[in-house]
Tab-separated table of C-alpha atoms in Angstrom:
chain	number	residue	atom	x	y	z
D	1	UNK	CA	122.073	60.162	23.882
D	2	UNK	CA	122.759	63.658	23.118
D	3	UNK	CA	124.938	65.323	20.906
D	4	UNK	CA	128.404	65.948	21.637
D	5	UNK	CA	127.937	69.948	20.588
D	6	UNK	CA	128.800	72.766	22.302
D	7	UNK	CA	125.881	74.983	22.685
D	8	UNK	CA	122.667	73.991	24.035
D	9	UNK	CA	122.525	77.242	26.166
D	10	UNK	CA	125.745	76.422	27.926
D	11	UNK	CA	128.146	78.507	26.362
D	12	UNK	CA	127.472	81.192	29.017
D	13	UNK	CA	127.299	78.834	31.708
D	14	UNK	CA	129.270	78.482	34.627
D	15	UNK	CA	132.862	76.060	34.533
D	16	UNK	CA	131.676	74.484	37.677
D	17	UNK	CA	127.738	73.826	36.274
D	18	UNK	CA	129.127	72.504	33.141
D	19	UNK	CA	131.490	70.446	34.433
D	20	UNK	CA	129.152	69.102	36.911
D	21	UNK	CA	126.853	68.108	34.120
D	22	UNK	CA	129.768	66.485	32.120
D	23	UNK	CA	130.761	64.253	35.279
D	24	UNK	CA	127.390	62.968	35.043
D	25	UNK	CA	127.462	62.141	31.132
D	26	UNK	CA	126.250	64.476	29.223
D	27	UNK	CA	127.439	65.373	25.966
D	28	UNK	CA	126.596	68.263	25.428
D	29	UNK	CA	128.043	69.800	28.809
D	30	UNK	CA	131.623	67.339	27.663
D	31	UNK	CA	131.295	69.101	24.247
D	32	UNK	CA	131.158	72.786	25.705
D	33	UNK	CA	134.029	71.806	27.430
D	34	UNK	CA	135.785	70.722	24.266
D	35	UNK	CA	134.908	74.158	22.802
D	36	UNK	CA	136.394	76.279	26.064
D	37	UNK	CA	139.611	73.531	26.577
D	38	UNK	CA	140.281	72.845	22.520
D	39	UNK	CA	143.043	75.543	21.929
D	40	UNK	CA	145.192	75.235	25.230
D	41	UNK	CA	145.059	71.552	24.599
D	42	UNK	CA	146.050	71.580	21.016
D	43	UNK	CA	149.151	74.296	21.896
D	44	UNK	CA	150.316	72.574	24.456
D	45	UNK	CA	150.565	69.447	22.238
D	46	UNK	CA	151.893	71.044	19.548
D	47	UNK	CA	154.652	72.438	21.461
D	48	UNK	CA	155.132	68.611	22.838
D	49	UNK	CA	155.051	67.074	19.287
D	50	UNK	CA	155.905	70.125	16.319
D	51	UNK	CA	153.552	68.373	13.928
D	52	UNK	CA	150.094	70.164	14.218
D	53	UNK	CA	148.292	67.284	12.578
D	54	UNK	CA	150.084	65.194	15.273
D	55	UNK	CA	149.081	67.201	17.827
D	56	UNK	CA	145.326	67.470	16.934
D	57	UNK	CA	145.366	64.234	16.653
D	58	UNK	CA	147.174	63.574	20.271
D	59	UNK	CA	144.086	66.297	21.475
D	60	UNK	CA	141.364	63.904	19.956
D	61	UNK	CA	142.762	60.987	21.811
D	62	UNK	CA	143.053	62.931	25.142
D	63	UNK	CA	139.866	64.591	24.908
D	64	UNK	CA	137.774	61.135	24.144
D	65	UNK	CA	139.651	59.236	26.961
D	66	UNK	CA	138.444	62.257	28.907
D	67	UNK	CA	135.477	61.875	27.819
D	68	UNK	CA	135.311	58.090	29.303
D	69	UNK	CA	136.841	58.335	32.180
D	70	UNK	CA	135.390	61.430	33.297
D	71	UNK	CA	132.939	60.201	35.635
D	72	UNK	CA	136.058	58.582	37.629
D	73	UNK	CA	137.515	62.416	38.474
D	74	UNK	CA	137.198	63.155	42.310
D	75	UNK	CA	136.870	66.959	42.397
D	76	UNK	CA	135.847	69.385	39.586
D	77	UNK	CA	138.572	71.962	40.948
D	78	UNK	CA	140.966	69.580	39.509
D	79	UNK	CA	139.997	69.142	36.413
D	80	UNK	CA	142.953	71.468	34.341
D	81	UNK	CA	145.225	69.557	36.238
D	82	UNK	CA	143.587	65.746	35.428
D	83	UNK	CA	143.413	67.171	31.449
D	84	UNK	CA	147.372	68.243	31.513
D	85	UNK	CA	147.972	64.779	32.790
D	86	UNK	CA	146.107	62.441	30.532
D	87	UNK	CA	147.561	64.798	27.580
D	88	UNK	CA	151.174	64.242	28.705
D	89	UNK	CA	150.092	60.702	28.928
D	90	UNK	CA	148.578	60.174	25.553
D	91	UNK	CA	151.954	62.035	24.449
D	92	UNK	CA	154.457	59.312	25.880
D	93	UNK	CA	152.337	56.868	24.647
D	94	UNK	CA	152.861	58.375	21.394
D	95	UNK	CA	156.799	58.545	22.006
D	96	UNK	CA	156.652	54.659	23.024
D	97	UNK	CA	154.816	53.441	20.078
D	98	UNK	CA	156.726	55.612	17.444
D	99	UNK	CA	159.767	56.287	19.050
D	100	UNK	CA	161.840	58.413	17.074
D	101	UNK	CA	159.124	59.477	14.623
D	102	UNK	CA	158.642	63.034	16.095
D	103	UNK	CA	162.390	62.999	17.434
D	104	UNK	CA	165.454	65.024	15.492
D	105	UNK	CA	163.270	65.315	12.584
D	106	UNK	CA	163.827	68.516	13.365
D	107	UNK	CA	167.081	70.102	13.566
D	108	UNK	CA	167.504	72.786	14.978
D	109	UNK	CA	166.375	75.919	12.747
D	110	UNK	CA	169.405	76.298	10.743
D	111	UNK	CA	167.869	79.392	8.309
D	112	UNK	CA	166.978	81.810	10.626
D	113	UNK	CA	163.492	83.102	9.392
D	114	UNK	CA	162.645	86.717	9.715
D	115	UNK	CA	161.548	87.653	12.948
D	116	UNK	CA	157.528	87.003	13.339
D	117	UNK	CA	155.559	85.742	15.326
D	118	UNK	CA	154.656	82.955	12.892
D	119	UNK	CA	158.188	82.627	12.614
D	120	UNK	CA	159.180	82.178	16.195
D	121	UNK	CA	156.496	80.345	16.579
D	122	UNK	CA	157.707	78.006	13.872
D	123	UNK	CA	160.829	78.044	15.314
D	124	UNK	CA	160.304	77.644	18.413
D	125	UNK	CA	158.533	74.057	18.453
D	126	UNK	CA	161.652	73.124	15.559
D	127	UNK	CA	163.646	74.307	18.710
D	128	UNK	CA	161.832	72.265	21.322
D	129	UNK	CA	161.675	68.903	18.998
D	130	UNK	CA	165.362	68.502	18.831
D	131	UNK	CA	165.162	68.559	23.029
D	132	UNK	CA	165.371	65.177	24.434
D	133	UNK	CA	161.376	64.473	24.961
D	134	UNK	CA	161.937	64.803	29.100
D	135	UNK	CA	163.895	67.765	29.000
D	136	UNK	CA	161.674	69.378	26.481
D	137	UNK	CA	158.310	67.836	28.745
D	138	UNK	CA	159.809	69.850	31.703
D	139	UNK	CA	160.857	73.176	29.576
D	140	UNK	CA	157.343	72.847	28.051
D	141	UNK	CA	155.478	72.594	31.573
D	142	UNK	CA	157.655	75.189	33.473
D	143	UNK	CA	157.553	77.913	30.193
D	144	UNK	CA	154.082	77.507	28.408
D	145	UNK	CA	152.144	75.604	31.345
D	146	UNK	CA	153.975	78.115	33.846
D	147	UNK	CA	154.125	75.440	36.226
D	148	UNK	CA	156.752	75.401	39.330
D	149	UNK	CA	159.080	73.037	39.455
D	150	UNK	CA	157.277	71.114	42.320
D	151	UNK	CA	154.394	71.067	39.982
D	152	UNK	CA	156.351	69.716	37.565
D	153	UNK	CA	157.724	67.071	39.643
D	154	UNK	CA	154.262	65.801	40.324
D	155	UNK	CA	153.147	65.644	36.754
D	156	UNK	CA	156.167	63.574	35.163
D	157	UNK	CA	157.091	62.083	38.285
D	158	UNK	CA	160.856	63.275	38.089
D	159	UNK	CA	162.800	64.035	41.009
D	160	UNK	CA	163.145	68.082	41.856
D	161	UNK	CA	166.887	67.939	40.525
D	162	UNK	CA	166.156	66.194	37.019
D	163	UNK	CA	163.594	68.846	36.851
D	164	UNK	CA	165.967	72.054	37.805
D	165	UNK	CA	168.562	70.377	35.528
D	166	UNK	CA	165.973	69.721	32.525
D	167	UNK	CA	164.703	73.199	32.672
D	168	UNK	CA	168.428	74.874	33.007
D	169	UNK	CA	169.919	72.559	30.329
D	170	UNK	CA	166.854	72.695	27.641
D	171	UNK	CA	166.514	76.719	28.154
D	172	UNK	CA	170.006	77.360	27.316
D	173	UNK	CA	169.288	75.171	24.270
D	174	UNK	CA	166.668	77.045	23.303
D	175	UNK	CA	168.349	80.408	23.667
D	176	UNK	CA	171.015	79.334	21.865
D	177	UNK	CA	168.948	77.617	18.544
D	178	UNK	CA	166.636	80.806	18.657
D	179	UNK	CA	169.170	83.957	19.385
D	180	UNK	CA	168.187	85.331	15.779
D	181	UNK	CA	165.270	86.282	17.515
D	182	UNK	CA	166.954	87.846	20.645
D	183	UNK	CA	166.570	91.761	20.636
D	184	UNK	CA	170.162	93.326	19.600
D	185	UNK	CA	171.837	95.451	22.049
D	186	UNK	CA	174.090	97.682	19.938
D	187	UNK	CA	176.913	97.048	22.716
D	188	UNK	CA	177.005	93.459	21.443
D	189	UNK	CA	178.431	94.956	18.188
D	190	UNK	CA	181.301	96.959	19.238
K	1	UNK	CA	153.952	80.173	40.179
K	2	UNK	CA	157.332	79.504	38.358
K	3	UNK	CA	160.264	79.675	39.832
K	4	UNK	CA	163.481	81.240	37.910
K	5	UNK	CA	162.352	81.052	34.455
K	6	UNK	CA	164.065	82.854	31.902
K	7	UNK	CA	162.090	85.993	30.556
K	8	UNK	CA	162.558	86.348	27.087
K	9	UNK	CA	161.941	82.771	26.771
K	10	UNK	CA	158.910	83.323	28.250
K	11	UNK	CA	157.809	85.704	26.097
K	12	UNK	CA	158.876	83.275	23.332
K	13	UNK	CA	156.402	80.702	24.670
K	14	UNK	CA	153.638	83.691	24.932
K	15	UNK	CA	154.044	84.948	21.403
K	16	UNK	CA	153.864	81.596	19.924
K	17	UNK	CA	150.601	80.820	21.782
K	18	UNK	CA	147.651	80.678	19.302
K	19	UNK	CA	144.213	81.172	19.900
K	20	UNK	CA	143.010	77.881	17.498
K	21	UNK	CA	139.498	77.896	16.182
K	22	UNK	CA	137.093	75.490	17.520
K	23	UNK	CA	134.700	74.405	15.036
K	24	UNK	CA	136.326	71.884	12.583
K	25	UNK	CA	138.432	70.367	15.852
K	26	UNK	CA	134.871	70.164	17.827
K	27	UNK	CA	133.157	68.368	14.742
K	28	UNK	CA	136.273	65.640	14.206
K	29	UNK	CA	135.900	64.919	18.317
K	30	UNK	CA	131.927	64.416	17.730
K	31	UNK	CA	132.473	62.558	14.932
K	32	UNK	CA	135.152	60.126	16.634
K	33	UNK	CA	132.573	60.349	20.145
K	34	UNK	CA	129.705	58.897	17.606
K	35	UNK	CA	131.818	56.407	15.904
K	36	UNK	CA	132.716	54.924	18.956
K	37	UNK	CA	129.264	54.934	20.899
K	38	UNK	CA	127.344	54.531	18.191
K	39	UNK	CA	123.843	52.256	18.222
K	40	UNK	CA	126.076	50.376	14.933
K	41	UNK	CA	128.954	49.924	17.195
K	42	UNK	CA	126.701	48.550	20.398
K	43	UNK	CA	124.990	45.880	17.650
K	44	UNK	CA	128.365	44.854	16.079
K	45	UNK	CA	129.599	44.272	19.352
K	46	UNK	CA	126.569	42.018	21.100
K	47	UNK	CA	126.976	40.354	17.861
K	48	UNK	CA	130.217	38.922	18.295
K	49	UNK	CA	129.583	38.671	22.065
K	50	UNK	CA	126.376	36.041	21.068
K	51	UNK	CA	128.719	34.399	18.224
K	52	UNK	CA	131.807	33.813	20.922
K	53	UNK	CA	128.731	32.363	23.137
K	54	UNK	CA	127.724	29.981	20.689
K	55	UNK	CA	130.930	28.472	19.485
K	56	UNK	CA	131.764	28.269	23.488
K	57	UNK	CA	128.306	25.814	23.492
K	58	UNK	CA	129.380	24.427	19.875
K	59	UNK	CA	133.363	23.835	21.347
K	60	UNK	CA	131.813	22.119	24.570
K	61	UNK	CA	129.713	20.056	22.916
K	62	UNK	CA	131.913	18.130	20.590
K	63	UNK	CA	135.072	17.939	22.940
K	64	UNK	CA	135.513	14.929	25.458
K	65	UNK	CA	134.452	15.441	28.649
K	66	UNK	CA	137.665	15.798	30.371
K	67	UNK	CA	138.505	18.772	28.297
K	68	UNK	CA	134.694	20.091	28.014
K	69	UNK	CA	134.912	22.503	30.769
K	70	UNK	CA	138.315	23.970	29.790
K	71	UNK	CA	137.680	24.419	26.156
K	72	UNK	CA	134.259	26.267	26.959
K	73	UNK	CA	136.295	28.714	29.300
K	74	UNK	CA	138.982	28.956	26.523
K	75	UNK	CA	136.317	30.018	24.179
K	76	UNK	CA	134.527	32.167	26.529
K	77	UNK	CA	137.440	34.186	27.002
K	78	UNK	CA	137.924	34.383	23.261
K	79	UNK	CA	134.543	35.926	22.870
K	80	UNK	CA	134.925	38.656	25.308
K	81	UNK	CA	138.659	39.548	24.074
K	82	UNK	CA	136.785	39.891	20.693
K	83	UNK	CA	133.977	41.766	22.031
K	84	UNK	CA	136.501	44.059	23.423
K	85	UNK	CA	138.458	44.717	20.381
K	86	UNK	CA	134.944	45.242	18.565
């Protein structure tokens, strides 16, 4: 078997080559795609779950059921899309086995920190974790995923409405929990 | 394509993006990949397979006859859920 390690003359290589090699078990093609899909995996977990141990954790578990089931995936064009899925699925499975664990542990930020971008970005997933986990799964998909609502729909499986609502509802929330970092408009003062 | 997203929130979700190293996250999947698939993991696991086998023969051997061919599909089944938690 070969190692699961990114390299092997494939970093240069071509998504569709790569992934083509992958589908047909090798390693060393999966690994390279570990190396290029790692971060935007791991971010868009952590803004899921807050905890970044969590999340890395969530990533490992997505990325080896990937890893398995790989060979099962129909067309290589679809393979962000197939990822994003089993991630939001290892996710709820998380929720359903520890419900509560990641929930309203966080507050919402009640200190405002000074205005970074370690800060916001802090913040932010403090922010998202006191969302209800659907509302903040839709707010998550629509503003870090950039997903359209129809998108959306098709990922969680919510009708378009829930969706609209989800995204309306949770980005007011957000706006509201993180207005220390909204730019001042000296108008506001007067 | 997103449809009537607010913008600074937006940028919110773009300045908190990280670019995340690779390396040590790369090495804890390839560890977890060779844990799993391991040559180890393939011997424990025909191991308990051919011990689930043999108490099947051992269980259908002492029972009564009536109950032989249940009990040896009982423990069967036992072997492989074994197997498959190995």
């Amino acid at each position: 078997m070969n190692d699961l390690q990114p390299g092997r003359g494939l970093g240069n290589a071509a998504e569709g080559a790569v992934l083509a090699l992958a589908m047909r078990g090798d390693s060393a093609a999966f690994g390279e795609l570990v190396r290029r899909r790692q971060s935007w995996l791991r971010n868009l977990l952590r803004r899921l779950c807050r905890d970044p141990s969590l999340a890395d954790d969530l990533a490992q578990q997505t990325l080896l059921q990937a890893w398995r089931t790989l060979q099962g995936l129909k067309a290589a064009s679809a393979f962000n899309t197939w990822l994003r899925r089993l991630a939001i699925n290892t996710w709820l499975q998380h929720l359903r086995r520890a419900p509560g664990q990641t929930e309203n542990q966080a507050a919402a930020p009640d200190t405002p920190a000074p205005p970074s971008a370690v800060g916001l970005q802090l913040d932010l997933d403090r922010a998202l974790a006191s969302l209800r986990p659907d509302v903040r799964l839709c707010v998550v998909l629509a503003y870090h995923e950039q997903l359209s609502h129809t998108e959306i729909c098709a990922h969680t499986g919510f009708p378009l409405g829930t969706v609209k609502s989800h995204i309306k509802r949770g980005a007011a929330e957000l706006r509201s929990l993180l207005d220390c970092y909204s730019p001042k408009e000296s108008s506001h003062d007067r | 394509m997103t449809d009537e997203l607010d913008p600074q929130l937006a940028r919110w979700f773009a300045a908190a993006e990280q670019s995340l190293a690779d390396a040590e996250f790369a090495a804890r999947v390839t560890a977890l990949h060779r844990r799993r698939w391991s040559p180890s993991a393939a011997l424990r696991i025909s191991t308990l397979v051919w011990r689930g086998l043999m108490s099947a023969v051992a269980v259908a051997l002492r029972r009564r006859p009536a109950l032989t061919g249940l009990a040896a599909i009982f423990a069967l089944a036992l072997s492989i859920g074994l197997a498959l938690q190995g």
